[in-house]
PDB file of C-alpha atoms in Angstrom:
ATOM      1  CA  MET A   1      -0.998  15.815 -15.038  1.00  0.00           C
ATOM      2  CA  ASN A   2      -4.225  17.044 -16.623  1.00  0.00           C
ATOM      3  CA  GLY A   3      -3.830  17.632 -20.338  1.00  0.00           C
ATOM      4  CA  GLY A   4      -0.816  15.366 -20.717  1.00  0.00           C
ATOM      5  CA  TYR A   5      -0.625  13.287 -23.827  1.00  0.00           C
ATOM      6  CA  VAL A   6      -1.482   9.623 -23.512  1.00  0.00           C
ATOM      7  CA  GLY A   7       0.570   7.313 -25.677  1.00  0.00           C
ATOM      8  CA  GLY A   8      -0.343   4.275 -27.719  1.00  0.00           C
ATOM      9  CA  SER A   9      -1.894   3.735 -31.079  1.00  0.00           C
ATOM     10  CA  CYS A  10      -5.222   2.213 -32.005  1.00  0.00           C
ATOM     11  CA  HIS A  11      -6.692   0.705 -35.132  1.00  0.00           C
ATOM     12  CA  PHE A  12     -10.353   1.478 -35.441  1.00  0.00           C
ATOM     13  CA  GLY A  13     -11.425  -1.060 -38.018  1.00  0.00           C
ATOM     14  CA  SER A  14     -15.203  -0.617 -37.835  1.00  0.00           C
ATOM     15  CA  LYS A  15     -17.206   2.280 -39.126  1.00  0.00           C
ATOM     16  CA  VAL A  16     -19.201   4.619 -36.949  1.00  0.00           C
ATOM     17  CA  GLY A  17     -22.559   3.044 -36.137  1.00  0.00           C
ATOM     18  CA  SER A  18     -25.799   4.683 -37.140  1.00  0.00           C
ATOM     19  CA  PHE A  19     -29.301   4.414 -35.838  1.00  0.00           C
ATOM     20  CA  SER A  20     -32.743   5.767 -36.625  1.00  0.00           C
ATOM     21  CA  GLY A  21     -36.154   6.037 -35.047  1.00  0.00           C
ATOM     22  CA  ARG A  22     -37.144   7.218 -31.587  1.00  0.00           C
ATOM     23  CA  ALA A  23     -35.580   5.446 -28.663  1.00  0.00           C
ATOM     24  CA  GLY A  24     -37.975   3.038 -27.077  1.00  0.00           C
ATOM     25  CA  SER A  25     -40.069   2.589 -30.215  1.00  0.00           C
ATOM     26  CA  GLN A  26     -38.275  -0.671 -31.058  1.00  0.00           C
ATOM     27  CA  THR A  27     -38.945  -4.068 -29.581  1.00  0.00           C
ATOM     28  CA  LEU A  28     -36.116  -6.309 -28.513  1.00  0.00           C
ATOM     29  CA  SER A  29     -36.557  -8.974 -31.186  1.00  0.00           C
ATOM     30  CA  CYS A  30     -33.040 -10.335 -30.915  1.00  0.00           C
ATOM     31  CA  ALA A  31     -30.232 -10.265 -28.410  1.00  0.00           C
ATOM     32  CA  VAL A  32     -28.048  -7.200 -28.702  1.00  0.00           C
ATOM     33  CA  MET A  33     -24.795  -7.240 -26.821  1.00  0.00           C
ATOM     34  CA  PHE A  34     -21.483  -5.600 -26.091  1.00  0.00           C
ATOM     35  CA  HIS A  35     -18.071  -7.178 -25.607  1.00  0.00           C
ATOM     36  CA  LEU A  36     -16.188  -6.425 -22.396  1.00  0.00           C
ATOM     37  CA  HIS A  37     -12.445  -7.082 -22.568  1.00  0.00           C
ATOM     38  CA  CYS A  38     -11.123  -7.372 -19.004  1.00  0.00           C
ATOM     39  CA  THR A  39      -7.633  -7.427 -17.605  1.00  0.00           C
ATOM     40  CA  LYS A  40      -6.614 -10.624 -15.842  1.00  0.00           C
ATOM     41  CA  LYS A  41      -6.963  -9.114 -12.389  1.00  0.00           C
ATOM     42  CA  LEU A  42     -10.548  -8.134 -13.157  1.00  0.00           C
ATOM     43  CA  LEU A  43     -11.384 -11.512 -14.708  1.00  0.00           C
ATOM     44  CA  ASP A  44     -10.051 -13.116 -11.582  1.00  0.00           C
ATOM     45  CA  ARG A  45     -12.582 -11.151  -9.577  1.00  0.00           C
ATOM     46  CA  ILE A  46     -15.588 -11.781 -11.856  1.00  0.00           C
ATOM     47  CA  LYS A  47     -14.720 -15.329 -12.989  1.00  0.00           C
ATOM     48  CA  PRO A  48     -17.008 -15.159 -16.044  1.00  0.00           C
ATOM     49  CA  GLU A  49     -17.303 -17.431 -19.033  1.00  0.00           C
ATOM     50  CA  ILE A  50     -14.775 -16.170 -21.598  1.00  0.00           C
ATOM     51  CA  ALA A  51     -15.870 -15.729 -25.242  1.00  0.00           C
ATOM     52  CA  GLU A  52     -13.860 -15.189 -28.405  1.00  0.00           C
ATOM     53  CA  PRO A  53     -13.374 -11.475 -29.245  1.00  0.00           C
ATOM     54  CA  GLY A  54     -16.108 -10.030 -31.465  1.00  0.00           C
ATOM     55  CA  GLN A  55     -17.816  -6.771 -32.376  1.00  0.00           C
ATOM     56  CA  SER A  56     -20.308  -5.041 -30.109  1.00  0.00           C
ATOM     57  CA  ASP A  57     -23.730  -3.926 -31.361  1.00  0.00           C
ATOM     58  CA  THR A  58     -23.167  -0.526 -29.795  1.00  0.00           C
ATOM     59  CA  SER A  59     -22.024   2.750 -31.342  1.00  0.00           C
ATOM     60  CA  LEU A  60     -19.203   3.022 -28.806  1.00  0.00           C
ATOM     61  CA  GLY A  61     -17.885  -0.394 -29.784  1.00  0.00           C
ATOM     62  CA  ASN A  62     -16.141  -2.845 -27.483  1.00  0.00           C
ATOM     63  CA  TRP A  63     -15.092  -1.885 -23.964  1.00  0.00           C
ATOM     64  CA  TYR A  64     -11.895  -2.525 -21.991  1.00  0.00           C
ATOM     65  CA  ALA A  65     -11.965  -2.735 -18.204  1.00  0.00           C
ATOM     66  CA  THR A  66      -9.688  -3.065 -15.212  1.00  0.00           C
ATOM     67  CA  VAL A  67      -9.890  -2.729 -11.461  1.00  0.00           C
ATOM     68  CA  LEU A  68      -8.456   0.100  -9.346  1.00  0.00           C
ATOM     69  CA  PHE A  69      -7.612  -0.979  -5.813  1.00  0.00           C
ATOM     70  CA  TRP A  70      -8.946   2.130  -4.142  1.00  0.00           C
ATOM     71  CA  LYS A  71     -10.994   2.063  -0.963  1.00  0.00           C
ATOM     72  CA  PRO A  72     -13.606   1.102  -1.996  1.00  0.00           C
ATOM     73  CA  GLN A  73     -12.426  -0.551  -5.197  1.00  0.00           C
ATOM     74  CA  VAL A  74     -13.392   0.992  -8.532  1.00  0.00           C
ATOM     75  CA  ALA A  75     -13.684  -0.316 -12.099  1.00  0.00           C
ATOM     76  CA  LEU A  76     -12.344   1.702 -15.021  1.00  0.00           C
ATOM     77  CA  LEU A  77     -13.855   1.026 -18.428  1.00  0.00           C
ATOM     78  CA  VAL A  78     -12.709   2.555 -21.733  1.00  0.00           C
ATOM     79  CA  SER A  79     -14.485   2.522 -25.090  1.00  0.00           C
ATOM     80  CA  GLU A  80     -12.336   1.002 -27.820  1.00  0.00           C
ATOM     81  CA  ARG A  81     -13.772   3.312 -30.443  1.00  0.00           C
ATOM     82  CA  THR A  82     -13.606   6.688 -28.682  1.00  0.00           C
ATOM     83  CA  LEU A  83     -11.404   5.926 -25.653  1.00  0.00           C
ATOM     84  CA  LEU A  84     -14.183   7.429 -23.481  1.00  0.00           C
ATOM     85  CA  PRO A  85     -13.462   6.500 -19.812  1.00  0.00           C
ATOM     86  CA  VAL A  86     -16.058   5.491 -17.247  1.00  0.00           C
ATOM     87  CA  LEU A  87     -15.357   4.996 -13.538  1.00  0.00           C
ATOM     88  CA  MET A  88     -17.811   3.158 -11.320  1.00  0.00           C
ATOM     89  CA  PRO A  89     -17.904   1.160  -8.077  1.00  0.00           C
ATOM     90  CA  LEU A  90     -16.625  -2.361  -8.589  1.00  0.00           C
ATOM     91  CA  ALA A  91     -18.618  -4.159  -5.922  1.00  0.00           C
ATOM     92  CA  PRO A  92     -20.316  -6.463  -6.401  1.00  0.00           C
ATOM     93  CA  ALA A  93     -17.931  -7.429  -9.218  1.00  0.00           C
ATOM     94  CA  THR A  94     -20.208 -10.143 -10.574  1.00  0.00           C
ATOM     95  CA  THR A  95     -22.855  -7.501 -11.466  1.00  0.00           C
ATOM     96  CA  LEU A  96     -20.429  -5.025 -13.016  1.00  0.00           C
ATOM     97  CA  ALA A  97     -21.619  -5.560 -16.595  1.00  0.00           C
ATOM     98  CA  ARG A  98     -25.264  -5.372 -15.553  1.00  0.00           C
ATOM     99  CA  ARG A  99     -24.694  -2.064 -13.738  1.00  0.00           C
ATOM    100  CA  PHE A 100     -22.422  -0.562 -16.356  1.00  0.00           C
ATOM    101  CA  PRO A 101     -25.079   0.687 -18.868  1.00  0.00           C
ATOM    102  CA  ALA A 102     -26.674   2.847 -16.188  1.00  0.00           C
ATOM    103  CA  GLN A 103     -23.315   4.365 -15.226  1.00  0.00           C
ATOM    104  CA  LEU A 104     -22.473   4.900 -18.883  1.00  0.00           C
ATOM    105  CA  ALA A 105     -25.757   6.729 -19.314  1.00  0.00           C
ATOM    106  CA  LEU A 106     -24.771   9.152 -16.538  1.00  0.00           C
ATOM    107  CA  VAL A 107     -21.359   9.755 -18.141  1.00  0.00           C
ATOM    108  CA  LEU A 108     -22.890  10.326 -21.551  1.00  0.00           C
ATOM    109  CA  LYS A 109     -25.387  12.790 -20.047  1.00  0.00           C
ATOM    110  CA  GLU A 110     -22.474  14.549 -18.340  1.00  0.00           C
ATOM    111  CA  HIS A 111     -20.914  15.032 -21.788  1.00  0.00           C
ATOM    112  CA  GLY A 112     -24.113  16.407 -23.222  1.00  0.00           C
ATOM    113  CA  ALA A 113     -24.997  13.436 -25.426  1.00  0.00           C
ATOM    114  CA  PRO A 114     -28.597  13.482 -26.735  1.00  0.00           C
ATOM    115  CA  SER A 115     -31.100  11.445 -24.740  1.00  0.00           C
ATOM    116  CA  GLU A 116     -31.964   9.376 -27.832  1.00  0.00           C
ATOM    117  CA  PHE A 117     -28.321   8.419 -28.370  1.00  0.00           C
ATOM    118  CA  ILE A 118     -28.047   7.412 -24.702  1.00  0.00           C
ATOM    119  CA  ALA A 119     -31.220   5.349 -24.837  1.00  0.00           C
ATOM    120  CA  GLN A 120     -30.112   3.562 -27.981  1.00  0.00           C
ATOM    121  CA  GLU A 121     -26.686   2.767 -26.543  1.00  0.00           C
ATOM    122  CA  VAL A 122     -28.178   1.342 -23.339  1.00  0.00           C
ATOM    123  CA  TRP A 123     -30.752  -0.649 -25.308  1.00  0.00           C
ATOM    124  CA  ARG A 124     -27.966  -2.275 -27.317  1.00  0.00           C
ATOM    125  CA  MET A 125     -26.200  -3.411 -24.142  1.00  0.00           C
ATOM    126  CA  ASP A 126     -28.791  -5.987 -23.189  1.00  0.00           C
ATOM    127  CA  LYS A 127     -26.273  -8.815 -23.101  1.00  0.00           C
ATOM    128  CA  VAL A 128     -22.541  -8.983 -22.398  1.00  0.00           C
ATOM    129  CA  GLN A 129     -19.777 -11.282 -23.565  1.00  0.00           C
ATOM    130  CA  TYR A 130     -16.541 -11.230 -21.563  1.00  0.00           C
ATOM    131  CA  ALA A 131     -13.239 -11.538 -23.356  1.00  0.00           C
ATOM    132  CA  LYS A 132      -9.542 -11.179 -22.636  1.00  0.00           C
ATOM    133  CA  THR A 133      -7.777  -8.002 -23.679  1.00  0.00           C
ATOM    134  CA  ALA A 134      -6.850  -8.057 -27.369  1.00  0.00           C
ATOM    135  CA  ASN A 135      -5.903  -4.492 -28.353  1.00  0.00           C
ATOM    136  CA  ARG A 136      -2.556  -3.451 -26.896  1.00  0.00           C
ATOM    137  CA  SER A 137      -3.090   0.182 -27.807  1.00  0.00           C
ATOM    138  CA  VAL A 138      -6.348   0.467 -25.880  1.00  0.00           C
ATOM    139  CA  LEU A 139      -4.805  -1.481 -23.013  1.00  0.00           C
ATOM    140  CA  GLY A 140      -2.020   1.079 -22.943  1.00  0.00           C
ATOM    141  CA  ILE A 141      -4.541   3.910 -22.801  1.00  0.00           C
ATOM    142  CA  LEU A 142      -6.368   2.097 -19.983  1.00  0.00           C
ATOM    143  CA  ASN A 143      -3.157   1.835 -17.975  1.00  0.00           C
ATOM    144  CA  GLU A 144      -2.368   5.534 -18.548  1.00  0.00           C
ATOM    145  CA  PHE A 145      -5.871   6.500 -17.407  1.00  0.00           C
ATOM    146  CA  VAL A 146      -5.262   4.481 -14.225  1.00  0.00           C
ATOM    147  CA  LYS A 147      -2.295   6.718 -13.470  1.00  0.00           C
ATOM    148  CA  GLN A 148      -4.183   9.895 -14.252  1.00  0.00           C
ATOM    149  CA  ALA A 149      -7.152   8.739 -12.175  1.00  0.00           C
ATOM    150  CA  GLU A 150      -4.823   8.433  -9.172  1.00  0.00           C
ATOM    151  CA  PHE A 151      -4.056  12.151  -9.564  1.00  0.00           C
ATOM    152  CA  TRP A 152      -7.718  13.092  -9.704  1.00  0.00           C
ATOM    153  CA  LEU A 153      -8.481  10.731  -6.824  1.00  0.00           C
ATOM    154  CA  ALA A 154      -6.287  12.879  -4.605  1.00  0.00           C
ATOM    155  CA  ALA A 155      -7.786  16.082  -6.013  1.00  0.00           C
ATOM    156  CA  TYR A 156     -11.352  14.983  -5.301  1.00  0.00           C
ATOM    157  CA  ALA A 157     -10.555  13.070  -2.080  1.00  0.00           C
ATOM    158  CA  TYR A 158     -12.868  10.276  -3.210  1.00  0.00           C
ATOM    159  CA  GLU A 159     -14.520   8.413  -0.350  1.00  0.00           C
ATOM    160  CA  LYS A 160     -17.036   5.617  -0.110  1.00  0.00           C
ATOM    161  CA  GLY A 161     -20.410   6.730  -1.438  1.00  0.00           C
ATOM    162  CA  ASP A 162     -19.149   9.690  -3.383  1.00  0.00           C
ATOM    163  CA  ASP A 163     -20.267   8.398  -6.776  1.00  0.00           C
ATOM    164  CA  ASP A 164     -20.573  11.964  -8.042  1.00  0.00           C
ATOM    165  CA  ASP A 165     -16.799  12.220  -7.680  1.00  0.00           C
ATOM    166  CA  LEU A 166     -16.365   9.190  -9.931  1.00  0.00           C
ATOM    167  CA  LEU A 167     -18.506  10.935 -12.544  1.00  0.00           C
ATOM    168  CA  ALA A 168     -16.408  14.085 -12.243  1.00  0.00           C
ATOM    169  CA  ILE A 169     -13.143  12.166 -12.504  1.00  0.00           C
ATOM    170  CA  SER A 170     -14.445  10.291 -15.573  1.00  0.00           C
ATOM    171  CA  ALA A 171     -15.213  13.617 -17.225  1.00  0.00           C
ATOM    172  CA  LYS A 172     -11.756  14.999 -16.414  1.00  0.00           C
ATOM    173  CA  LEU A 173     -10.034  11.909 -17.870  1.00  0.00           C
ATOM    174  CA  ALA A 174     -12.065  12.331 -21.055  1.00  0.00           C
ATOM    175  CA  GLU A 175     -10.460  15.723 -21.662  1.00  0.00           C
ATOM    176  CA  THR A 176      -7.013  14.137 -21.925  1.00  0.00           C
ATOM    177  CA  PRO A 177      -5.429  14.297 -25.418  1.00  0.00           C
ATOM    178  CA  CYS A 178      -4.689  10.723 -26.590  1.00  0.00           C
ATOM    179  CA  SER A 179      -2.263   9.979 -29.428  1.00  0.00           C
ATOM    180  CA  PRO A 180      -4.585   7.470 -31.173  1.00  0.00           C
ATOM    181  CA  LEU A 181      -7.053  10.341 -31.586  1.00  0.00           C
ATOM    182  CA  TYR A 182      -4.500  13.057 -32.318  1.00  0.00           C
ATOM    183  CA  LYS A 183      -5.072  13.271 -36.058  1.00  0.00           C
ATOM    184  CA  GLY A 184      -8.804  13.671 -35.471  1.00  0.00           C
ATOM    185  CA  PRO A 185     -10.771  14.684 -32.377  1.00  0.00           C
ATOM    186  CA  VAL A 186      -7.673  14.551 -30.075  1.00  0.00           C
ATOM    187  CA  SER A 187      -9.504  13.672 -26.840  1.00  0.00           C
ATOM    188  CA  PRO A 188     -12.223  11.142 -25.882  1.00  0.00           C
ATOM    189  CA  ASP A 189     -14.863  13.782 -25.128  1.00  0.00           C
ATOM    190  CA  LYS A 190     -14.410  15.283 -28.591  1.00  0.00           C
ATOM    191  CA  ALA A 191     -14.378  11.816 -30.164  1.00  0.00           C
ATOM    192  CA  LEU A 192     -17.738  11.135 -28.503  1.00  0.00           C
ATOM    193  CA  HIS A 193     -19.186  14.355 -29.882  1.00  0.00           C
ATOM    194  CA  GLU A 194     -18.008  13.466 -33.403  1.00  0.00           C
ATOM    195  CA  LEU A 195     -19.552   9.986 -33.088  1.00  0.00           C
ATOM    196  CA  VAL A 196     -22.881  11.408 -31.974  1.00  0.00           C
ATOM    197  CA  LYS A 197     -22.835  13.958 -34.801  1.00  0.00           C
ATOM    198  CA  ALA A 198     -22.019  11.309 -37.398  1.00  0.00           C
ATOM    199  CA  GLY A 199     -24.843   9.125 -36.124  1.00  0.00           C
ATOM    200  CA  SER A 200     -27.389  11.949 -36.258  1.00  0.00           C
ATOM    201  CA  GLN A 201     -26.456  12.723 -39.865  1.00  0.00           C
ATOM    202  CA  ALA A 202     -26.590   9.104 -41.066  1.00  0.00           C
TER     203      ALA A 202
END
């Protein structure tokens, strides 16, 4: 299962984001936000106010999310720009978006992202706008990752409280070659590294 090609095709219409200055040196003078596109089954759990699709203020772009009915239940989120996957506990579902930046920071650290990049990304996730899924290609990748996660779930024997296992499974999924990235970085972990490199050179 590991290393299998994930199908689908994505259109990345926005350019790689750039940033400057030391993290924490800025003041939050305006609301910065990210867009979270959720599957219907996840929206039914959260019951948020739905906004029109837009562009996130983050370097990783918009995020897609769904729920995995494990015991306990888990949320799977995927970056639209890099296809980077993040697994985290779902409950309580209503605070998922609020807890997500901290979990993303752990995943980014696991992939060796610089602390300044991580701090900037988290800083730009101050607010969230929920939206319905709009990119079929990313939705397809999300569904394929769900299948692969089931494989790694058995391998790691994930149980309640083993959040380190979710981090490890997220990292394994990120190594999967994905067809939308095939002409470039090939896998989400490599796409992340290219994004960080491009931002540091901007």
